[in-house]
Coordinates of C-alpha atoms in Angstrom, one line a residue:
X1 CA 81.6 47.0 23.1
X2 CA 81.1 50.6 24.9
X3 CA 78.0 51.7 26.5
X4 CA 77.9 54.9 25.4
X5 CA 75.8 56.4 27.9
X6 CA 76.1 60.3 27.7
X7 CA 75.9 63.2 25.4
X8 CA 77.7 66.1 24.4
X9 CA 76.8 69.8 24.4
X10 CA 79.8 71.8 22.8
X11 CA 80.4 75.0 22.0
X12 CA 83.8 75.8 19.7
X13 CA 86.1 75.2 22.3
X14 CA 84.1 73.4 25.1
X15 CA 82.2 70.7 25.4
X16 CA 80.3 69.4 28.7
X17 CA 79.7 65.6 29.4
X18 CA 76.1 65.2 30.2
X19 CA 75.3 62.4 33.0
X20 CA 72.6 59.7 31.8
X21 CA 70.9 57.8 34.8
X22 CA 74.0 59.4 37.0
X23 CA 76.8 57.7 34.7
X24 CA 79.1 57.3 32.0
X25 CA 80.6 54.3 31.7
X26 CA 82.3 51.7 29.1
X27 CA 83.0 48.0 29.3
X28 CA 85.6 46.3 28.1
X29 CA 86.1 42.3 27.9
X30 CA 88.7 42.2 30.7
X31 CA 87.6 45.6 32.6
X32 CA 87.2 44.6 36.4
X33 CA 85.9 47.9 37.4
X34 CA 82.9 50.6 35.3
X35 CA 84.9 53.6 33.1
X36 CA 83.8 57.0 32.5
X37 CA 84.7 58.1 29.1
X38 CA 85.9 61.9 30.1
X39 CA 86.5 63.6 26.4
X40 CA 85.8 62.2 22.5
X41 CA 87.4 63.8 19.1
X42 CA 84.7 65.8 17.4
X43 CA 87.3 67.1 14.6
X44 CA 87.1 66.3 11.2
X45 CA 90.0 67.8 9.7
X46 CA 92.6 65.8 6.9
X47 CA 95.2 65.6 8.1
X48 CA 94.2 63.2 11.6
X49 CA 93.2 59.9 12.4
X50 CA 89.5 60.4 13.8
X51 CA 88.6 59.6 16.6
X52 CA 91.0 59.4 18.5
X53 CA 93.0 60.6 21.6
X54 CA 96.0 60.2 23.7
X55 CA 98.5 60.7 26.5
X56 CA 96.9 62.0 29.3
X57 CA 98.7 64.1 31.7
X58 CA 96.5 64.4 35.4
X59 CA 97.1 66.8 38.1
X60 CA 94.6 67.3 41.2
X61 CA 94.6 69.5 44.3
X62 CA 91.9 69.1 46.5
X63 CA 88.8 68.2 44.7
X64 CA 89.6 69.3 41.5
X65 CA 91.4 66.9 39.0
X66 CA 92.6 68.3 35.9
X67 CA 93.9 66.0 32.7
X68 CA 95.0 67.3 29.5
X69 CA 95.5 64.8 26.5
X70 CA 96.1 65.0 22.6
X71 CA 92.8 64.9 20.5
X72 CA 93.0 63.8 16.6
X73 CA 96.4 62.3 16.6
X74 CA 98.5 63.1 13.4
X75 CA 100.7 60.3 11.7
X76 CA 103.9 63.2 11.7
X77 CA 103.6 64.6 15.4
X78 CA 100.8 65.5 17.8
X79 CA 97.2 66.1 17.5
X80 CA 94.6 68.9 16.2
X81 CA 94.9 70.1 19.8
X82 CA 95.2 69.6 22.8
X83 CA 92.3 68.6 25.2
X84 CA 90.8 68.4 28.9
X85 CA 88.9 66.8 31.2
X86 CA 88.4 68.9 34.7
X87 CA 86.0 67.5 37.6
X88 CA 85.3 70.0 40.1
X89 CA 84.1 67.8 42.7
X90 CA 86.6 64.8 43.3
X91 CA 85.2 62.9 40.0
X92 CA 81.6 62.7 40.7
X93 CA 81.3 64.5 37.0
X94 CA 83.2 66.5 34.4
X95 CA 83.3 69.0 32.2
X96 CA 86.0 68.7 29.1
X97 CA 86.9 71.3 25.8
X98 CA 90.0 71.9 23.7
X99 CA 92.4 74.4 24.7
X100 CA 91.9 77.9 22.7
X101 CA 94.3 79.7 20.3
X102 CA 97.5 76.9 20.1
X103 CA 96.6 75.4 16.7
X104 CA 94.3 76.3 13.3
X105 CA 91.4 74.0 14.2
X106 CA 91.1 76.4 17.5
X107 CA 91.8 80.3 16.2
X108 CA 95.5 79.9 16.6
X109 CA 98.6 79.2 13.7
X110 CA 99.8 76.1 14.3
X111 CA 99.0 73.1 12.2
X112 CA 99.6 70.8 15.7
X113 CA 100.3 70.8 19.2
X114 CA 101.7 67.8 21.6
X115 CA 102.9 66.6 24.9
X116 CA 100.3 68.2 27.2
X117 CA 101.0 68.4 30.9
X118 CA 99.6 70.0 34.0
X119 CA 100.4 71.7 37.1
X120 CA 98.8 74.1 39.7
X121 CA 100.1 77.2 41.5
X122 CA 98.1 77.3 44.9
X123 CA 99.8 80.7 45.5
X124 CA 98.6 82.1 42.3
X125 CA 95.4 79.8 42.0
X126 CA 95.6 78.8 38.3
X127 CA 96.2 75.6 36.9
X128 CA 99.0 75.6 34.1
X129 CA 98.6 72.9 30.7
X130 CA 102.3 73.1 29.3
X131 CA 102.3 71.9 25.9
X132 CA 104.2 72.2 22.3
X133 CA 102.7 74.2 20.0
X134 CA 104.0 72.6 16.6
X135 CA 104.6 74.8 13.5
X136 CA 107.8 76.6 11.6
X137 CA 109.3 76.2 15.2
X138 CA 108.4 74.0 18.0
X139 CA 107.9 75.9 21.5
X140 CA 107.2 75.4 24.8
X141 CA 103.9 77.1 26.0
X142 CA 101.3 77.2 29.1
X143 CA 97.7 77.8 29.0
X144 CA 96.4 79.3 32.1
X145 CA 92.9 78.7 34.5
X146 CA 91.7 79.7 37.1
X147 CA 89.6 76.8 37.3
X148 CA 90.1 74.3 35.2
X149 CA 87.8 74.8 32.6
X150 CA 88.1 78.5 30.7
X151 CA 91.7 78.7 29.8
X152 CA 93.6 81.6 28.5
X153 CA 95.4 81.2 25.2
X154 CA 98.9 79.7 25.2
X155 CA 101.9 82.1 26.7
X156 CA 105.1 81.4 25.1
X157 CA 107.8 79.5 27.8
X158 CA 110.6 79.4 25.0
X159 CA 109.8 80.2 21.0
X160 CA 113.5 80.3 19.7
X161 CA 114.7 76.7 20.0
X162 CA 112.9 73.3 18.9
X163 CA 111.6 71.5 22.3
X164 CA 110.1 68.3 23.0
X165 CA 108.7 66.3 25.7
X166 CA 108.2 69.0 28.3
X167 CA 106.8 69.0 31.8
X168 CA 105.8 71.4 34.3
X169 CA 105.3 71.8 38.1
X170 CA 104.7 73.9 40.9
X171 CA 105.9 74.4 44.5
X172 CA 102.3 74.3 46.5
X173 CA 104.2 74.6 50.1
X174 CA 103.3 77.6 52.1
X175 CA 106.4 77.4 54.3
X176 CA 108.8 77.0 51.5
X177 CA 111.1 80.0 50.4
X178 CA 110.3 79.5 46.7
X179 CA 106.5 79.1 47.1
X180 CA 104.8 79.7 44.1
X181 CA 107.6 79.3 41.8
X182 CA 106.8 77.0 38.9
X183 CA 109.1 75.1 36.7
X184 CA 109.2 74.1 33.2
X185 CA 111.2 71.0 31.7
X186 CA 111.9 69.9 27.9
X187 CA 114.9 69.1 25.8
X188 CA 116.4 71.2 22.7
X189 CA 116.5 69.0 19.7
X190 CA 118.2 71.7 18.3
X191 CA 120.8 70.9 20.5
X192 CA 121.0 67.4 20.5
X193 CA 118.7 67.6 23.4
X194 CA 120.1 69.7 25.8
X195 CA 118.0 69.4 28.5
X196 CA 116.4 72.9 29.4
X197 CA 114.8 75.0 32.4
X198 CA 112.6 77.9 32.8
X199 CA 111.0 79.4 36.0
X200 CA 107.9 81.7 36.5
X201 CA 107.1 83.2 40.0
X202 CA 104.0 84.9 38.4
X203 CA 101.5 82.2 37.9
X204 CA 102.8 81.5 34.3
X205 CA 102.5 85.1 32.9
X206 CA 106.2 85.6 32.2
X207 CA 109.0 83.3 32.7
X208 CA 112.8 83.2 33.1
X209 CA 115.5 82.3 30.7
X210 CA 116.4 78.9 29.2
X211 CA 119.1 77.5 31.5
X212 CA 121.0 74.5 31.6
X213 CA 122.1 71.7 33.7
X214 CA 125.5 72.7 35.3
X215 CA 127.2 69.8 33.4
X216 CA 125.0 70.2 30.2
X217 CA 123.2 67.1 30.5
X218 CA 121.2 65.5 27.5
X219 CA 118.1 63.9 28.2
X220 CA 114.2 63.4 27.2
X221 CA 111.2 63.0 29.5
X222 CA 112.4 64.8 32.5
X223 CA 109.3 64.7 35.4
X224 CA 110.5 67.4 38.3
X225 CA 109.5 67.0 41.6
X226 CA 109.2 70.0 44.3
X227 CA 110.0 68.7 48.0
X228 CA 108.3 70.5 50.8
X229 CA 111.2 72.2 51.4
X230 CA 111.8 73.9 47.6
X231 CA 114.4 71.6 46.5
X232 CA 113.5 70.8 43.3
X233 CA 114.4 67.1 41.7
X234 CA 114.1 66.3 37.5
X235 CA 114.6 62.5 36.9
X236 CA 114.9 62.4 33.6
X237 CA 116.2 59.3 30.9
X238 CA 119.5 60.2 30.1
X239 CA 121.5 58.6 26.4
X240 CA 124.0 56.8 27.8
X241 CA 122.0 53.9 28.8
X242 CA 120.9 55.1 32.1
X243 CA 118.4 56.8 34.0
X244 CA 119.6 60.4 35.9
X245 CA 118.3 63.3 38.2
X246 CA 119.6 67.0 38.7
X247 CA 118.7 69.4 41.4
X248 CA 117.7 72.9 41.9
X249 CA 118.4 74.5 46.2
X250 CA 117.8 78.1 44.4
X251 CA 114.4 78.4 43.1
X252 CA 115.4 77.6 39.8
X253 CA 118.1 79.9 39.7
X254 CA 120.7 77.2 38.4
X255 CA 120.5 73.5 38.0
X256 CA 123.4 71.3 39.1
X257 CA 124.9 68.1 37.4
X258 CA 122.8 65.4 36.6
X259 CA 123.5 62.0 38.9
X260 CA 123.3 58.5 37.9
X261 CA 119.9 56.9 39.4
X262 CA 120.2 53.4 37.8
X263 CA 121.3 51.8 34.6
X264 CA 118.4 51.9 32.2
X265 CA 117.8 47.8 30.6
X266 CA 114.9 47.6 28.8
X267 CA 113.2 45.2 26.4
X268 CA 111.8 46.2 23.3
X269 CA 108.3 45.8 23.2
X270 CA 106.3 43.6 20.3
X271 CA 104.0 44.7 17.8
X272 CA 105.3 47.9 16.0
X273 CA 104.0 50.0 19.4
X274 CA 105.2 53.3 20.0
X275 CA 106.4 53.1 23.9
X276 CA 109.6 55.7 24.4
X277 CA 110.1 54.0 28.0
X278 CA 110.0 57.3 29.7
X279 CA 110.0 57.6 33.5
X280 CA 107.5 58.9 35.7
X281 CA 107.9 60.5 39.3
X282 CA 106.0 61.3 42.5
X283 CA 106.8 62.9 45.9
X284 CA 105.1 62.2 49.3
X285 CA 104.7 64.5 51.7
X286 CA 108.0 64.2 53.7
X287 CA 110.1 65.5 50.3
X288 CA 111.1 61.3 48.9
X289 CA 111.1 61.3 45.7
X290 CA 110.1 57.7 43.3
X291 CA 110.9 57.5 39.9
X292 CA 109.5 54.5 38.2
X293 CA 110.3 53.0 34.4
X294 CA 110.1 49.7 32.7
X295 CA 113.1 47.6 33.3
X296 CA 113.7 43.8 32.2
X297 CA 116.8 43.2 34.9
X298 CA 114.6 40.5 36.7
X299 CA 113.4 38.6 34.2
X300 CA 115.8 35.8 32.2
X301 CA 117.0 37.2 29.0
X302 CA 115.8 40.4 29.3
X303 CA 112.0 38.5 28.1
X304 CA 110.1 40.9 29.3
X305 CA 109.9 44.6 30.8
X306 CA 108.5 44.9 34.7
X307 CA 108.0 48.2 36.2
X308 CA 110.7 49.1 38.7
X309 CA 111.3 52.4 40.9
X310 CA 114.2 53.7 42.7
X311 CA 113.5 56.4 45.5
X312 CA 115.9 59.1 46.7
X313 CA 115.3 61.9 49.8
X314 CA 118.2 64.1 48.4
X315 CA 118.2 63.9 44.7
X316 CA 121.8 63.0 44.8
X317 CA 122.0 59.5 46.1
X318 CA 119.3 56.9 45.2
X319 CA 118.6 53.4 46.2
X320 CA 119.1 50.3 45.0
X321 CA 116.5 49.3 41.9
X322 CA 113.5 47.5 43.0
X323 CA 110.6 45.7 41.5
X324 CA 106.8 46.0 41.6
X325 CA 105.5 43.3 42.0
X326 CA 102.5 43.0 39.3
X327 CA 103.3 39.8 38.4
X328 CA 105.6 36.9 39.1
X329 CA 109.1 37.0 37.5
X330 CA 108.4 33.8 35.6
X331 CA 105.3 35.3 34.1
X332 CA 105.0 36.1 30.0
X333 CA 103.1 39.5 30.9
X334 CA 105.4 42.4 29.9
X335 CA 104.7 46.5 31.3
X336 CA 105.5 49.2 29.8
X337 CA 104.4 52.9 29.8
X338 CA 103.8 54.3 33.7
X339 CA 102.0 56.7 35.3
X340 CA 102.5 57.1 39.2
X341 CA 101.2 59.1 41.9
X342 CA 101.0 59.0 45.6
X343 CA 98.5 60.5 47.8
X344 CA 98.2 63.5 49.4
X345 CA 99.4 64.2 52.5
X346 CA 101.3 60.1 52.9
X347 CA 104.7 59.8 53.5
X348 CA 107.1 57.5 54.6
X349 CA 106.8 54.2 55.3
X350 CA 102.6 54.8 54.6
X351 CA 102.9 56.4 51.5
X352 CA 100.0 55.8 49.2
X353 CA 101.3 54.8 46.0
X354 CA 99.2 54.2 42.9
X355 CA 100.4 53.5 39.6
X356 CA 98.7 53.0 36.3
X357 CA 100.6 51.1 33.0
X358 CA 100.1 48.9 30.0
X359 CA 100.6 45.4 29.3
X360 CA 100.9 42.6 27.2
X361 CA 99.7 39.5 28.6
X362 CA 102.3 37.3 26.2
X363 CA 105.3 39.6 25.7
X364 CA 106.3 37.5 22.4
X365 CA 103.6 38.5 20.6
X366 CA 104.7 39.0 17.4
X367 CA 102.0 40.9 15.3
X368 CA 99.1 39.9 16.7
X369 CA 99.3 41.9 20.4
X370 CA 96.6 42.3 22.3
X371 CA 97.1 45.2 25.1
X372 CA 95.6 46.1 28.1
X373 CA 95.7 49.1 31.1
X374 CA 96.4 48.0 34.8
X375 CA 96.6 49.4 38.4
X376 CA 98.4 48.6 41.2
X377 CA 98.6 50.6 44.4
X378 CA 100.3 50.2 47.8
X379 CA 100.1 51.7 51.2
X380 CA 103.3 50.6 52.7
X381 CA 105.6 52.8 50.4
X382 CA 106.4 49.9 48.2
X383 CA 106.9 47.3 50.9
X384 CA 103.6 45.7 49.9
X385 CA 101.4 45.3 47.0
X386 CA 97.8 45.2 46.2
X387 CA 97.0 42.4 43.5
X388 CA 96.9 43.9 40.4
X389 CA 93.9 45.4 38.8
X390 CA 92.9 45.2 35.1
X391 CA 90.9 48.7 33.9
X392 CA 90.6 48.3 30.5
X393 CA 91.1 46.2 27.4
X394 CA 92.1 43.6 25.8
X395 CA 93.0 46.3 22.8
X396 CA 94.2 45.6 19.1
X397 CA 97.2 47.3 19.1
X398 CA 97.8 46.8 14.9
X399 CA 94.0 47.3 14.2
X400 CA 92.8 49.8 16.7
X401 CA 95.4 52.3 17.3
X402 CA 96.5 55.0 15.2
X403 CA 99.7 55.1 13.4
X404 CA 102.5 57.5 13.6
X405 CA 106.5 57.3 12.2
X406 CA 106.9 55.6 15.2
X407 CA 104.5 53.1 15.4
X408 CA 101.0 52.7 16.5
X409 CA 100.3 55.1 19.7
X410 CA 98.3 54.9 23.0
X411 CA 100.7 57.2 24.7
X412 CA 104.2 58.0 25.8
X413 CA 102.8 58.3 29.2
X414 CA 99.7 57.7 31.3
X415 CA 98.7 59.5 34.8
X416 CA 97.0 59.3 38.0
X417 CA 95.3 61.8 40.1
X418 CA 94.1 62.2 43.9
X419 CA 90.7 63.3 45.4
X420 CA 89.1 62.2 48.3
X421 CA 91.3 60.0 49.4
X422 CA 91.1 57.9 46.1
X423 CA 93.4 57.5 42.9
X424 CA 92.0 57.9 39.2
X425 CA 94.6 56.4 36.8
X426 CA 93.3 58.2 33.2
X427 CA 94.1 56.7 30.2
X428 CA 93.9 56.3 27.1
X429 CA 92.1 53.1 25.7
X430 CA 91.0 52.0 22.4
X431 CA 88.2 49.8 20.5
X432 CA 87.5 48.3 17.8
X433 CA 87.3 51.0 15.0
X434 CA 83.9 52.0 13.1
X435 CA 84.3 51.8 9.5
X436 CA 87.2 54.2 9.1
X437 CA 87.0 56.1 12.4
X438 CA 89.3 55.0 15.7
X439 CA 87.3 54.4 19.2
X440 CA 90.1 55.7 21.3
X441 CA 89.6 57.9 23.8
X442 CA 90.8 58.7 27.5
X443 CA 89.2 57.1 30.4
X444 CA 89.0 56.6 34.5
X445 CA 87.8 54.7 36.5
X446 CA 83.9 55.8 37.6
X447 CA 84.4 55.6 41.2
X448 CA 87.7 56.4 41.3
X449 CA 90.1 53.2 43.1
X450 CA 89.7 53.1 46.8
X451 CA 92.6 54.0 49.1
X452 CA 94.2 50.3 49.8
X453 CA 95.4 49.0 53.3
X454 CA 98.2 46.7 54.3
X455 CA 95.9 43.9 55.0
X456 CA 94.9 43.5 51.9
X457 CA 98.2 44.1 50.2
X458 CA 99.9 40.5 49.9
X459 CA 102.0 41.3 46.9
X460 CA 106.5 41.7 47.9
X461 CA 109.1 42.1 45.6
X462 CA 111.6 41.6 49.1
X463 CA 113.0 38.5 48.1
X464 CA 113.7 39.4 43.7
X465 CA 116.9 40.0 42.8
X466 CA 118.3 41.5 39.5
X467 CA 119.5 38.4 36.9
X468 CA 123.7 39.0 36.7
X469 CA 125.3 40.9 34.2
X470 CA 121.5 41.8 32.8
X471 CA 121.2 43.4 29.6
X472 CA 118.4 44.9 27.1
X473 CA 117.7 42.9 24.6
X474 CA 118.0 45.0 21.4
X475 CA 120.6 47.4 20.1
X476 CA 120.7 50.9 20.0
X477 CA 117.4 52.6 18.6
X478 CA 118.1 54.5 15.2
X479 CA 117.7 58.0 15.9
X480 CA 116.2 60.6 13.8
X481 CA 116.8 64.7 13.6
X482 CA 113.5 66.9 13.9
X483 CA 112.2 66.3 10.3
X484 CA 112.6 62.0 11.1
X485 CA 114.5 62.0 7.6
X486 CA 118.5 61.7 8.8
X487 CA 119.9 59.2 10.9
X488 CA 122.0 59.9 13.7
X489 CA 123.4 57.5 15.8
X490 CA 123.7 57.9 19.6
X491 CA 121.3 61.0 20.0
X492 CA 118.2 60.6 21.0
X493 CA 115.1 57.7 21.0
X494 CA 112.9 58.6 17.4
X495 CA 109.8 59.0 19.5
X496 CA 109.4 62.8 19.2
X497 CA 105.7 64.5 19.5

């Protein structure tokens, strides 16, 4: 049961958490740590499931954190709109709203929107929320701030093909040659996802044409990466069975090739849950880049997914596949659905990692799952592991979540942000519902999670190994085209919006 210690004061399109006794916090039966519930779905329109509220995307510079999130998911594709959370002062307290003029529910002409992520342009100062406004045609589009709480309404990116899962980033490096250019990532499903680039060097106002990979490269999920230097890197999960990365030296002026990172073997999670198994990335401060998905190749028979990284300071070669070491390889526990960051300022072989994901503590659980949120962090680049946190749950997945075509959703993807010196994985988690009304809604921890140190990190993957000749343990997904009505083998994962 929640402790629902705050209040709300909203206006149409913003609403301000109110502290009570200095905090907002939830408890769940397995939580080791106090939440602060940072948004709640006040909507009441048909056509969602209220109240509810997922996939957060987080992105902090300095103090300011800023995470953006569907509110009032919809059984066909996205939510009512898209919301935030922003703390001004490194998570102490927060203000959240819903972004302005995307969908019908807030003055705009779309009956949805999905897929929120966010960026900042320190050259520009304004934070960027890249979302899909859904309607006649899906788009790419960016919502603009100058501090993390009024936003503009959305400027189109692309209007003329039909996009999904898109990301955005910035290049913050003062020294770099393309500092303040910004990036934009989705896939054309028009196109049987064709992956897709655009670049703004205004802050978001205006941006470039819709270019391609140089070897027209399908993909979905792509999460870019700016080294200090400029160099931009997109990992991205690639349709042949594998994960891949392509490069931009120019500023975004063309995209090269994607590269093979790793073979992608995955097993298929129980209980009817939505996971798409996308990857998630982070860069530390001397330009090596981690990309991070769930991956069964350590455990017998594919039984269940861990979460495994591979790491690459060029974009063009990448290392061997290694494991994180949550738990031990004989374990039930499957993880699935990442979020990763690493700290500020860390690099090499002190990198600060912190990464946030789901889990089942029996993989084999039929339809009766019971899911929960963990953390894990290390301060040795990966060499060493704290032991593993749990931040919230256990959660119904068949009773508690809401339902879409492609099962019952928490996310596609979680986050984590930075702010003095510690992470704050946000999430979305769930309870049991009222009557007909969800209790899901996105969290962090109160405190934030306090930077680790490699005397208290006893957790190594040195010593795993990958079982020979591993392989995922289902088939090939049946893919759908945009409408989910027709079938087509081979062309993409039917997790769309």
């Amino acid at each position: 049961m929640s402790v629902r210690a705050h209040s709300f004061i909203c206006s149409r399109a913003l609403c301000r958490v109110v502290l009570a006794a200095g905090m907002v916090f939830a408890a769940f039966a397995q939580a080791q740590v106090n939440l602060t519930q940072l948004s709640e779905d006040t909507f009441t329109d048909t056509p969602s499931q209220h109240a509810t509220e997922v996939e957060p995307s987080t992105f902090s510079y300095g103090s300011t954190i800023v995470s953006a999130f569907q509110v009032a998911r919809i059984f066909g594709g996205g939510g009512a709109d898209i919301g935030f959370a922003t703390s001004t002062n490194g998570g102490v307290t927060w203000t959240n709203g819903y972004l302005p003029g995307i969908t019908i529910y807030q003055g705009g002409t779309n009956s949805a929107a999905s897929d929120a992520a966010v960026a900042y342009d320190a050259l520009h100062n304004v934070w960027l929320i890249s979302t899909l406004p859904i309607g006649n045609n899906t788009s790419v589009a960016v919502s603009r701030s100058t501090d993390g709480i009024t936003w503009s309404k959305p400027i189109a990116v692309t209007g003329s093909s039909s996009a999904d899962k898109n990301w955005i980033v910035c290049d913050n490096t003062a020294t770099s040659p393309y500092y303040g250019h910004c990036y934009s990532e989705w896939d054309d499903t028009s196109q049987s996802d064709l992956i897709r680039m655009s670049t703004s060097t205004d802050g978001g106002q205006t941006w470039g044409p819709a270019l391609a990979t140089a070897g027209q490269d399908h993909g979905i999920g792509g999460v870019p990466v700016v080294k200090p230097g400029g160099k931009v890197i997109v990992p991205i999960l690639g349709f042949n069975g594998d994960v891949i990365a392509f490069t931009s030296m120019y500023g975004g002026k063309s995209w090269t090739k994607a590269v093979n990172v790793a073979s992608y073997i995955s097993h298929a999670e129980a209980g009817g849950l939505r996971s798409a198994g996308l990857v998630s990335s982070a860069v530390d401060a001397g330009g090596k880049v981690y990309v991070m998905w769930p991956d069964c190749r350590f455990r017998t028979n594919c039984s269940s997914n861990d979460i495994v990284y591979s790491t690459s300071g060029t974009g063009t070669t990448w290392s061997a596949v290694k494991r994180v070491p949550i738990d031990p390889v004989t374990s039930t526990v499957d993880h699935f659905i990442t979020g990763a960051a690493i700290a500020p300022g860390t690099k090499g072989t002190t990198a600060h990692i912190a990464l946030a994901y789901y889990f089942y503590p029996v993989s084999n659980c039929g339809n009766s799952c019971s899911m929960s949120v963990g953390f894990i962090q290390s301060s040795t680049a990966g060499s060493t592991w704290t032991a593993a946190e749990t931040l919230a749950g256990p959660m119904n997945v068949e009773q508690w979540l809401p339902d879409t075509f492609s099962g019952w959703m928490v996310a596609d993807y979680i986050s984590v942000g930075f702010a003095g010196g510690k992470a704050f994985p946000v999430f979305a988690a769930a309870q049991a519902k009222s009557g007909s009304l969800f209790h899901e809604a996105i969290y962090t921890t109160t405190s934030g999670q306090a930077a680790s140190t490699p005397e208290l990190e006893q957790m190594s993957a040195a010593g795993d190994v990958p079982v020979p000749n591993a392989h995922s343990d289902h088939g090939p997904m049946e893919y759908l085209d945009q409408e989910h009505l027709i079938p087509i083998p081979g062309k993409r994962p039917p997790e769309r919006d």
